[in-house]
Tab-separated table of C-alpha atoms in Angstrom:
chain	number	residue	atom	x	y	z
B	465	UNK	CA	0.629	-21.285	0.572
B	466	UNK	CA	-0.237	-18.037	1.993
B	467	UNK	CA	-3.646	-16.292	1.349
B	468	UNK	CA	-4.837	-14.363	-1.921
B	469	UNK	CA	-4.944	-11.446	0.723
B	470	UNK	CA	-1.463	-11.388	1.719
B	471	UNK	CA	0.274	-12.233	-1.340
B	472	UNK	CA	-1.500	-8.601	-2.645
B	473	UNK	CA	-0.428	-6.824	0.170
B	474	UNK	CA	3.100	-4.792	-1.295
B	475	UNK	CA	6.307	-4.813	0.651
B	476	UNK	CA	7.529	-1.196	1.380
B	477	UNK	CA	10.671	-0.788	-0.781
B	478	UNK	CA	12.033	1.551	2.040
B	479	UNK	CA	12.751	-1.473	3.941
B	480	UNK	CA	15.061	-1.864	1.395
B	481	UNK	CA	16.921	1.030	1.793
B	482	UNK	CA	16.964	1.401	5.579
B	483	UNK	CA	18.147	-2.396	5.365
B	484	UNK	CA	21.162	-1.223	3.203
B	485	UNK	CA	22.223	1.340	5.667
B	486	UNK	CA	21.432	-0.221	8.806
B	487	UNK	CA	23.750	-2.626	7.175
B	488	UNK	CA	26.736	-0.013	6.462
B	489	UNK	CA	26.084	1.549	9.817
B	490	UNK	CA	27.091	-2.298	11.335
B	491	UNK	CA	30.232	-1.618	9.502
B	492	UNK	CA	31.189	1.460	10.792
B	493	UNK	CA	30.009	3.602	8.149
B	494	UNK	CA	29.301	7.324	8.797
B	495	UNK	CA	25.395	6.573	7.117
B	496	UNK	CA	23.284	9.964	7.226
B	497	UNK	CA	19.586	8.467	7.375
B	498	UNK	CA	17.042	11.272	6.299
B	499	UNK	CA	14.303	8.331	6.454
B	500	UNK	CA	12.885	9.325	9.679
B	501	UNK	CA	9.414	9.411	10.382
B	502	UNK	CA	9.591	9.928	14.048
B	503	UNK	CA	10.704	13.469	15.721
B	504	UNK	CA	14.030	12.614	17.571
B	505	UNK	CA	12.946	14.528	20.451
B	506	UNK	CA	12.544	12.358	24.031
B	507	UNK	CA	8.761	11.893	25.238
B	508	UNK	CA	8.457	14.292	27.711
B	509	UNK	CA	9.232	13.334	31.483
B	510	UNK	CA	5.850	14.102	32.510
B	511	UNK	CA	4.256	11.703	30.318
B	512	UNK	CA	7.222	9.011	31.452
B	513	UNK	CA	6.000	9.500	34.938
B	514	UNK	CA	2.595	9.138	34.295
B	515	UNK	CA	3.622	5.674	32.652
B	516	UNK	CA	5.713	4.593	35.678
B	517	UNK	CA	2.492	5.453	38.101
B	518	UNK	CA	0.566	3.491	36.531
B	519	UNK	CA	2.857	0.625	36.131
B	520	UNK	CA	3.450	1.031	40.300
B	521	UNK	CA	-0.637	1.310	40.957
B	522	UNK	CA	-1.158	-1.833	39.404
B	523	UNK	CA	-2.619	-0.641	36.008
B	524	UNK	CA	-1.889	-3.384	34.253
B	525	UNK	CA	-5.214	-5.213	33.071
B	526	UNK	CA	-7.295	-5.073	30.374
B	527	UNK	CA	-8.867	-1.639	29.321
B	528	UNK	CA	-12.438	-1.601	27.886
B	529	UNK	CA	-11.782	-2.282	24.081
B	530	UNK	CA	-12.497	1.084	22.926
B	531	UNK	CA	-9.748	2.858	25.486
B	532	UNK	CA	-10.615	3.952	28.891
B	533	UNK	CA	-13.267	5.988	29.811
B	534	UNK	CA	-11.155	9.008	30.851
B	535	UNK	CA	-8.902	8.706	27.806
B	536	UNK	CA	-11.522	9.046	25.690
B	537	UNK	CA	-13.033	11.847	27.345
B	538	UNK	CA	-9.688	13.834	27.649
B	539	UNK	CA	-9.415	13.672	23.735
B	540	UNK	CA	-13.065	14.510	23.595
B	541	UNK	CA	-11.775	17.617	25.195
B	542	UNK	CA	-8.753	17.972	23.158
B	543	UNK	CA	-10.997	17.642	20.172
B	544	UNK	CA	-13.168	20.487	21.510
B	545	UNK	CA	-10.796	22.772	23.162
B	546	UNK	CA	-8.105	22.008	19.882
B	547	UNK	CA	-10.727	21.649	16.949
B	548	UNK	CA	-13.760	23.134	17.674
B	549	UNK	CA	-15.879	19.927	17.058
B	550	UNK	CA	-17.687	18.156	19.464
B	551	UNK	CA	-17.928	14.439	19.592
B	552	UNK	CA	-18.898	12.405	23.040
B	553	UNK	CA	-16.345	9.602	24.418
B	554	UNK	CA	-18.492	7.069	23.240
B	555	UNK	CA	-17.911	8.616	19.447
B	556	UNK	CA	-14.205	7.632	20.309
B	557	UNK	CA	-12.100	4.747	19.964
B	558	UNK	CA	-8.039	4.549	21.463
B	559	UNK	CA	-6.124	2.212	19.171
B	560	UNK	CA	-2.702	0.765	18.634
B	561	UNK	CA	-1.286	4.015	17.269
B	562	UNK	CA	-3.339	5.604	14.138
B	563	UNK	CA	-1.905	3.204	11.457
B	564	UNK	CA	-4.251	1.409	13.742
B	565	UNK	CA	-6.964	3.553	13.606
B	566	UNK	CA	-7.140	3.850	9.971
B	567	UNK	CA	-7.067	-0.231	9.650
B	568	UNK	CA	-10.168	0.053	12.072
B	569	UNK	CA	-11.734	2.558	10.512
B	570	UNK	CA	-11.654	0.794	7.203
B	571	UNK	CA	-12.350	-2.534	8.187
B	572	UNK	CA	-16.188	-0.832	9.655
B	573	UNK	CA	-17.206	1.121	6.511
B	574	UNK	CA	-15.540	-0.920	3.529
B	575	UNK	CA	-17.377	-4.179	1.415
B	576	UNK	CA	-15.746	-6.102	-1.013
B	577	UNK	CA	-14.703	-3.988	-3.585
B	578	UNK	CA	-15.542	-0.589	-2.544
B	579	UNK	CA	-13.149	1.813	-3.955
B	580	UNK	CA	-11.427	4.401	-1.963
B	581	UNK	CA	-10.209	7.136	-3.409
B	582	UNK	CA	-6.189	7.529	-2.714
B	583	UNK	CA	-4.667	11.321	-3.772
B	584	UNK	CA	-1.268	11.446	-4.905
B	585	UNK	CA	1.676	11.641	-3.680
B	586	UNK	CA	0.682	9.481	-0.043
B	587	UNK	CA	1.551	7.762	2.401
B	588	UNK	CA	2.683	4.175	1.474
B	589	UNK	CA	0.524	2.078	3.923
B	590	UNK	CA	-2.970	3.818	3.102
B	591	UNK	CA	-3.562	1.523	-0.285
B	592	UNK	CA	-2.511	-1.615	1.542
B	593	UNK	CA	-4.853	-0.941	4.669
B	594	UNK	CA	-7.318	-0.309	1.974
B	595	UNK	CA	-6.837	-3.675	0.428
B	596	UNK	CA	-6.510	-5.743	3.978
B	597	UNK	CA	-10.358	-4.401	4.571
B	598	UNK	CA	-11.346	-5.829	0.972
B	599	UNK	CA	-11.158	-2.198	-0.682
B	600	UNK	CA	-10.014	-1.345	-3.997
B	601	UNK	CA	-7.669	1.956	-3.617
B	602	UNK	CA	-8.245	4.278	-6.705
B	603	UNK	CA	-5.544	7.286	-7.184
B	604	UNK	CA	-5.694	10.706	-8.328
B	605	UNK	CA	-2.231	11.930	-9.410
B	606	UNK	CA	-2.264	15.669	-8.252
B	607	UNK	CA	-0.538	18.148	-9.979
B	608	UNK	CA	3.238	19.822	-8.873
B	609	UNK	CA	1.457	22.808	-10.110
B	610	UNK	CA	-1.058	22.716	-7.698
B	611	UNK	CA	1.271	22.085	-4.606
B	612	UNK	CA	0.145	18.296	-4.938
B	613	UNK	CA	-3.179	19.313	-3.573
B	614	UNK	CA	-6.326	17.537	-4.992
B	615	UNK	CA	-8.637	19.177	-6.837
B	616	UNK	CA	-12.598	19.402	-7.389
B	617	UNK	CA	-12.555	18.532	-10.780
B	618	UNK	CA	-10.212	15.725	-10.060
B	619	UNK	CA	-12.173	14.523	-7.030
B	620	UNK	CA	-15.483	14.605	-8.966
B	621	UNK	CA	-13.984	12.908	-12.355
B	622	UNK	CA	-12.786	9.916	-9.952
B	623	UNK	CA	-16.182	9.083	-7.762
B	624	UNK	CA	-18.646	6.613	-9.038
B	625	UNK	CA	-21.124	4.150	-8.033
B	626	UNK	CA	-18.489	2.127	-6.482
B	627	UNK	CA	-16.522	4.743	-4.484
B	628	UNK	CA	-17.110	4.841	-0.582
B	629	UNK	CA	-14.553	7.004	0.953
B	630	UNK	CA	-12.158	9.555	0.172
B	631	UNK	CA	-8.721	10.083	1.745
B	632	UNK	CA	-7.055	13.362	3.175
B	633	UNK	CA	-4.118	13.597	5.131
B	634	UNK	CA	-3.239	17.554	6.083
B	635	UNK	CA	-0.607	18.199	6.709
B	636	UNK	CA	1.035	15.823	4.349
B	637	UNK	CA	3.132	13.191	4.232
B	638	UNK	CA	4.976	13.457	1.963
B	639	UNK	CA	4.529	16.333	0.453
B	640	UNK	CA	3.890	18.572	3.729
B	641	UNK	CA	1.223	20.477	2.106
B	642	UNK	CA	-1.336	21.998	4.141
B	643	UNK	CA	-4.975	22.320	2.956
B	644	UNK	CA	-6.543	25.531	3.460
B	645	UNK	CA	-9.668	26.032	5.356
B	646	UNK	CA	-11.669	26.822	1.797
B	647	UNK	CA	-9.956	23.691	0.157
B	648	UNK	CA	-10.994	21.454	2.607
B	649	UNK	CA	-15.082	22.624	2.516
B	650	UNK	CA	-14.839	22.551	-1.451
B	651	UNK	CA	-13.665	18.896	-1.374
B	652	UNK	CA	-16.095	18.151	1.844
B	653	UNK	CA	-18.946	19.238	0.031
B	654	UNK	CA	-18.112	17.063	-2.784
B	655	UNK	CA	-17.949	13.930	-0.430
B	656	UNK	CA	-21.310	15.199	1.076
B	657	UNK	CA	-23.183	15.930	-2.094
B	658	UNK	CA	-22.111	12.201	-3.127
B	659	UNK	CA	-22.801	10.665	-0.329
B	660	UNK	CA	-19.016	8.964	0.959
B	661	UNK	CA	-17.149	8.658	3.588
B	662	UNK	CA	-14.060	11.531	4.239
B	663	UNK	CA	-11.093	9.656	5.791
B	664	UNK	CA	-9.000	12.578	7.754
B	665	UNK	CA	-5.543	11.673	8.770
B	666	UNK	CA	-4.798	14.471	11.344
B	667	UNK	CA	-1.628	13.349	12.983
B	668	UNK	CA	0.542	16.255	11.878
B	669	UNK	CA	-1.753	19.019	13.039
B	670	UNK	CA	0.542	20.686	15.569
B	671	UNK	CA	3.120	19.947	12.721
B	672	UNK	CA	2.372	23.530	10.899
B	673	UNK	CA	5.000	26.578	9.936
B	674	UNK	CA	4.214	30.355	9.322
B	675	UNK	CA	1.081	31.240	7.804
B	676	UNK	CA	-0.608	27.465	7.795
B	677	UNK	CA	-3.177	26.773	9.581
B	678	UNK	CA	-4.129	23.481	10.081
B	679	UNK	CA	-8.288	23.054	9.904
B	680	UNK	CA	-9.958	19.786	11.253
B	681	UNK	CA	-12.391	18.552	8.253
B	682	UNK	CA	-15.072	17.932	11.299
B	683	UNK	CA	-15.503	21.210	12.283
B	684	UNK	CA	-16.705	22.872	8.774
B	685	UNK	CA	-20.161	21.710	8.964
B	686	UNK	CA	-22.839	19.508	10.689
B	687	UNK	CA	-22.971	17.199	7.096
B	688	UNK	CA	-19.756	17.478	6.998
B	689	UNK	CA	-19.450	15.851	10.277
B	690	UNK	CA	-21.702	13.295	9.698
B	691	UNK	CA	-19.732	12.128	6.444
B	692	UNK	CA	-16.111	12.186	8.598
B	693	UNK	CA	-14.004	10.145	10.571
B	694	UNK	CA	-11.368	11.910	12.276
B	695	UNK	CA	-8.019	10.225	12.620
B	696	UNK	CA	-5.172	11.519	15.059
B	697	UNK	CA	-2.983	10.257	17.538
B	698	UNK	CA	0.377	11.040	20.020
B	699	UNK	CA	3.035	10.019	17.882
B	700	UNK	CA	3.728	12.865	16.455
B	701	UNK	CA	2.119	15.760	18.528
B	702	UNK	CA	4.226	14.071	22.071
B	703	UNK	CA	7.230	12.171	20.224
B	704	UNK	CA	5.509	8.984	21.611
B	705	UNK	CA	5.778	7.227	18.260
B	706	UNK	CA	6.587	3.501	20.235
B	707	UNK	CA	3.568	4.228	22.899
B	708	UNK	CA	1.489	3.086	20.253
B	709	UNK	CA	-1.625	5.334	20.895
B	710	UNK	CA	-4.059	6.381	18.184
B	711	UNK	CA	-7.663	7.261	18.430
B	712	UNK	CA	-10.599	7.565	16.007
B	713	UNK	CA	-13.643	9.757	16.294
B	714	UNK	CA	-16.394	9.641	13.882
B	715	UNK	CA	-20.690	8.688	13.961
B	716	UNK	CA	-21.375	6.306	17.112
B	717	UNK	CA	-22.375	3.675	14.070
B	718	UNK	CA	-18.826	3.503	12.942
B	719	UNK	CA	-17.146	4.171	16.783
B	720	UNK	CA	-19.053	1.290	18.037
B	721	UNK	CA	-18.400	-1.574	14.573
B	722	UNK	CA	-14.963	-0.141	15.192
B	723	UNK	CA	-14.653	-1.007	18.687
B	724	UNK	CA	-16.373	-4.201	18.270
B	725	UNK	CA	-13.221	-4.740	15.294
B	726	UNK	CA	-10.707	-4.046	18.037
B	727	UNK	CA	-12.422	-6.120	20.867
B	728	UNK	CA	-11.799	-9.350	18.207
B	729	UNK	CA	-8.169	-8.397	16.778
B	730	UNK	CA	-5.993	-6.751	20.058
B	731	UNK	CA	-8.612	-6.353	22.627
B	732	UNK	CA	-7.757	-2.733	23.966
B	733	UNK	CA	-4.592	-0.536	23.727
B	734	UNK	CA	-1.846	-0.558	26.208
B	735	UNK	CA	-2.839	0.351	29.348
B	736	UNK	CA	-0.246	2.057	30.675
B	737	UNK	CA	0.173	3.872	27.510
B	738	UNK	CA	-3.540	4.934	28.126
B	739	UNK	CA	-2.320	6.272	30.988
B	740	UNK	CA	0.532	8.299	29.451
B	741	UNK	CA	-1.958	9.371	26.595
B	742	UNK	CA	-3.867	10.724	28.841
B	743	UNK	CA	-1.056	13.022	31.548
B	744	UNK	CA	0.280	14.448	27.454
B	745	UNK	CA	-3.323	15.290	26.653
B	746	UNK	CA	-4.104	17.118	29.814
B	747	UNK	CA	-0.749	18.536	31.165
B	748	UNK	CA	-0.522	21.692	30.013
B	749	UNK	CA	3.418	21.562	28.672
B	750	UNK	CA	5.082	23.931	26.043
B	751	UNK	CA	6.638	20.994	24.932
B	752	UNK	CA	4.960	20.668	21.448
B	753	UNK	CA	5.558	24.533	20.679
B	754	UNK	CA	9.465	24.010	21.236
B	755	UNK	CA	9.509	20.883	18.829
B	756	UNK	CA	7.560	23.385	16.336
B	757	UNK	CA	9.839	25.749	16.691
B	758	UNK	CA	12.937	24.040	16.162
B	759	UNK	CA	11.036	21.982	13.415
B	760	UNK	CA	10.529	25.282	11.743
B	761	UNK	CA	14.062	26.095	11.778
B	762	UNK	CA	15.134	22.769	10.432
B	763	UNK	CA	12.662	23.169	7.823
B	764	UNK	CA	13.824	26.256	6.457
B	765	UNK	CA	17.535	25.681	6.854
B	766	UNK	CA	17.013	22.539	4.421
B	767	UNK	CA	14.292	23.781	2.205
B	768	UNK	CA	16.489	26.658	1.626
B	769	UNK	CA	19.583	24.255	1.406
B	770	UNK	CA	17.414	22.258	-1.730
B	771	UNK	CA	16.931	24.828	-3.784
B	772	UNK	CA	20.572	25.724	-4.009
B	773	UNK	CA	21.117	22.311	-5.784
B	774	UNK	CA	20.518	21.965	-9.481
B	775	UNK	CA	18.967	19.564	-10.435
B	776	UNK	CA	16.076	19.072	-7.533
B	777	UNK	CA	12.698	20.541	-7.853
B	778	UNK	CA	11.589	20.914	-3.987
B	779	UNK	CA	7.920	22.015	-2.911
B	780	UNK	CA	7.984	23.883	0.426
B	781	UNK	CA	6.550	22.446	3.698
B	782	UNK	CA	4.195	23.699	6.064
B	783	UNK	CA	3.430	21.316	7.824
B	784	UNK	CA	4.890	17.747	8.839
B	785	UNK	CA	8.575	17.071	8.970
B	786	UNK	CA	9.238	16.166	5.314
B	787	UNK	CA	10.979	17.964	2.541
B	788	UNK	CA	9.781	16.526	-1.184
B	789	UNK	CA	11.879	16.712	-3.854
B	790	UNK	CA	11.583	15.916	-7.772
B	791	UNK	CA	14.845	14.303	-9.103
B	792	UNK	CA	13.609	13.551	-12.545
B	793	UNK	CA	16.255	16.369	-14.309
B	794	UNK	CA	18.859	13.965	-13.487
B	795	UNK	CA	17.779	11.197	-15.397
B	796	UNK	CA	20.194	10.523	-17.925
B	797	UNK	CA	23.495	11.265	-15.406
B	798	UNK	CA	25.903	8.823	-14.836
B	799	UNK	CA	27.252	7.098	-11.418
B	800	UNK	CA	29.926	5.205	-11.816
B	801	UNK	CA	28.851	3.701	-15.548
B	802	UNK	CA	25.160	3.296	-14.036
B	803	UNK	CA	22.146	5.718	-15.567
B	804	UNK	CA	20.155	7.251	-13.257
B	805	UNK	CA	16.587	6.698	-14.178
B	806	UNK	CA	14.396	6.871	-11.198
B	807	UNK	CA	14.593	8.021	-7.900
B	808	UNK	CA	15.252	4.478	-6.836
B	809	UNK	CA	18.122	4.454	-8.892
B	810	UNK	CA	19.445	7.874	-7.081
B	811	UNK	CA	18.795	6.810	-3.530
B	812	UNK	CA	20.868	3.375	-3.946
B	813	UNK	CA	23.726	5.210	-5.874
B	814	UNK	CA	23.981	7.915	-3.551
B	815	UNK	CA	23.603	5.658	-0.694
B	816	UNK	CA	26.906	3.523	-1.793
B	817	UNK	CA	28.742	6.649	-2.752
B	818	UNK	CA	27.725	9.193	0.031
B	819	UNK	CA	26.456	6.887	2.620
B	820	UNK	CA	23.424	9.213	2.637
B	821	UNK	CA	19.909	7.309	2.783
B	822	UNK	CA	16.794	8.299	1.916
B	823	UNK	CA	13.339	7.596	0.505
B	824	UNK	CA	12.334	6.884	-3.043
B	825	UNK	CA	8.712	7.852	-3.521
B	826	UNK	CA	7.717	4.968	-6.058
B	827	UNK	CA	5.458	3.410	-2.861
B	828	UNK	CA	3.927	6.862	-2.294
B	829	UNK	CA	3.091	7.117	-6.362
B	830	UNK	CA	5.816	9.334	-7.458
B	831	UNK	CA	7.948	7.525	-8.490
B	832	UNK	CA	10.747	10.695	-9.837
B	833	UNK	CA	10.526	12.160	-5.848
B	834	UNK	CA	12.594	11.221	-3.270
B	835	UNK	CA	11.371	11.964	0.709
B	836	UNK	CA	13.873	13.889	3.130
B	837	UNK	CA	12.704	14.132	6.583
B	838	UNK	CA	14.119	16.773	9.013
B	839	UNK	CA	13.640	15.346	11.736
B	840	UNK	CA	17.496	14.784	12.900
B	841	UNK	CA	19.826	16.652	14.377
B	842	UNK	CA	20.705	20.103	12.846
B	843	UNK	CA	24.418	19.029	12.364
B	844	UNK	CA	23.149	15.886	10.510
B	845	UNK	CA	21.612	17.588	8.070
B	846	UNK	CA	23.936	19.747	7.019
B	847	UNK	CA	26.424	16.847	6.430
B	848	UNK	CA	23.568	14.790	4.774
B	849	UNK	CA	23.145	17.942	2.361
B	850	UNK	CA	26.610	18.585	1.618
B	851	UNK	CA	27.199	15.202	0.644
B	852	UNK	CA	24.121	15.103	-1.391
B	853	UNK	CA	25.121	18.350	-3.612
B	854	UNK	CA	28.851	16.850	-3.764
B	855	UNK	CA	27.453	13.476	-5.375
B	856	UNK	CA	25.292	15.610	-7.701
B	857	UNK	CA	28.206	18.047	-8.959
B	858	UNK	CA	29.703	14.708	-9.714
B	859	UNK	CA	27.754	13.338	-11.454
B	860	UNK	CA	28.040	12.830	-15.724
């Protein structure tokens, strides 16, 4: 028998999907995967190097727990130079990529029972890492008319005696929704004048488009600080999403039980992944500016794509790599003698008559949105697009 703990822990049904078309693809099927949550760029050569150095100087033993000593100052830099907030190394702790980081960073400030407060649409794994560190995840359903973005009167309806932490991830996934600068101190101040924590899941802040502006929570104020823990990483920023590097910064009294977590469960990070961390953190390289740029152009070729096809209600990005979309006004249309009514239902038919896969949004709590990431190739999308308005126009 497996434990209480795991049985509670839900599969992703993703899997299912990417199963299904990793399964085609083994076939020989054309299969246009819009799933991705990586960037399909290459990690820059520069950071390779750095890895291969390392390797060749013999940097191949265990790390102090928390990360190296000059990792952790770099990103103190970063965090400075980047953020305008000031936190010392020993405020910082390198993890196994920031899924990672947020497991840590649960595991030091959660009991049994504390509830975290969840806004949605999220990402799928932040109610199970919630539940693995004995929390109780409690969601807000935010509003399409509000861009999906929480608000004060929701956030203040939904703490009570039990609530330790709230959850904000800007720029989205999925929605790619970025929370402007006031937003962000009206929530804050909330979480201050009630006394929890503010979990801020940073990892798409180079991720931004046009006017956004992405705003690190940690900067607004010196409460505000106090109440934060800062989430980021270089999965997304350096396309290094299989260096598995993630960091945490936040009060020395939840750095240091979070370290102490680590030293138990992996005992330090990768070193020679520390090592690359550190050569993308401190190399000056235009490298993330050319992946924004071409991300933007992606971005608005599909977004604008979207809202050409009836039938899908699609919120503009700014940030991330994600377009949302609300399929619910095809409920009620027929695939070959099969209703559509979910989004499930639309990414499996579409999958076996396009060959096009992508993400229902039931594990992210919308359960009538489906996830389309652009980051593929420009040529993939447009074929992934076409074939999604020629199964719609089909449809009865």
């Amino acid at each position: 028998m497996i434990s209480r703990l795991a049985a509670q822990i839900a599969p992703s049904s993703t899997l299912v999907i990417t199963a299904k078309a990793n399964e085609l693809k083994s076939q020989g099927v054309d299969v246009i995967g819009f799933g991705a949550g990586e960037p399909d760029f290459d990690t820059p050569e520069y950071i390779k190097k750095a890895a291969i150095d390392a390797i060749m100087q013999g940097f191949t033993k265990y790390t102090p727990a928390a990360g190296t000593v000059s990792l952790r100052k770099a990103i103190a830099t970063k965090l400075q130079n980047d953020n305008n907030v000031h936190y010392s190394p020993e405020q910082i702790v390198v993890n196994n990529g920031a899924k990672h980081s947020l497991v840590n960073a649960f595991m030091a400030i959660l009991n049994p029972e504390d509830e975290v407060i969840i806004p949605a649409p999220y990402w799928l794994s932040y109610p199970e890492m919630v539940k693995i560190a004995g929390g109780k995840p409690v969601f807000i359903n935010t509003q399409r008319g509000n861009d999906f973005k929480l608000q004060p009167e929701e956030l203040e309806a939904a703490i009570n005696d039990q609530t330790k932490a709230l959850v904000i991830n800007s720029p989205s996934n999925p929605t790619g929704v970025v929370y402007t600068r006031k937003e962000l101190e009206v929530l804050a101040h909330i979480a201050v004048k009630h006394n929890i924590w503010i979990i801020s899941d940073e990892i798409y802040e180079y991720l931004v488009y046009g006017e956004a502006k992405h705003t690190c929570i940690a900067s607004l104020s010196e409460e505000i600080y106090k109440h934060t823990i800062t989430i980021n990483g270089l999965s997304k920023s350096h396309s290094m999403t299989g260096w598995r590097i993630g960091y945490l910064a936040a009060p020395i009294e939840v750095a240091k039980a979070a370290a102490n977590i680590q030293s138990h469960a992996t005992s330090n990070p990768n070193s020679i992944a520390q090592k690359a961390a550190e050569a993308a953190i401190l190399t000056e390289n235009d490298f993330v500016s050319q992946m924004v740029r071409e991300f933007a152009n992606r971005r608005d070729y599909m977004y604008g794509r979207l809202t050409q096809i009836k039938g899908l209600d699609t919120i503009k990005p700014q940030g991330a790599f994600y377009c949302f979309i609300d399929v619910a006004k095809l409920y009620g249309k027929v695939y070959n003698d099969q209703v559509i009514a979910s989004a499930a239902d639309f990414a499996d038919f579409i999958l076996e008559a396009e060959s096009v896969a992508l993400v229902p949004c039931a594990d992210f709590g919308t359960p009538d949105c489906i996830r389309l990431s652009y980051a593929i190739s420009q040529e993939s999308i447009a074929k992934g697009l076409d074939r999604i308005e020629s199964f719609i126009k089909k449809l009865q």
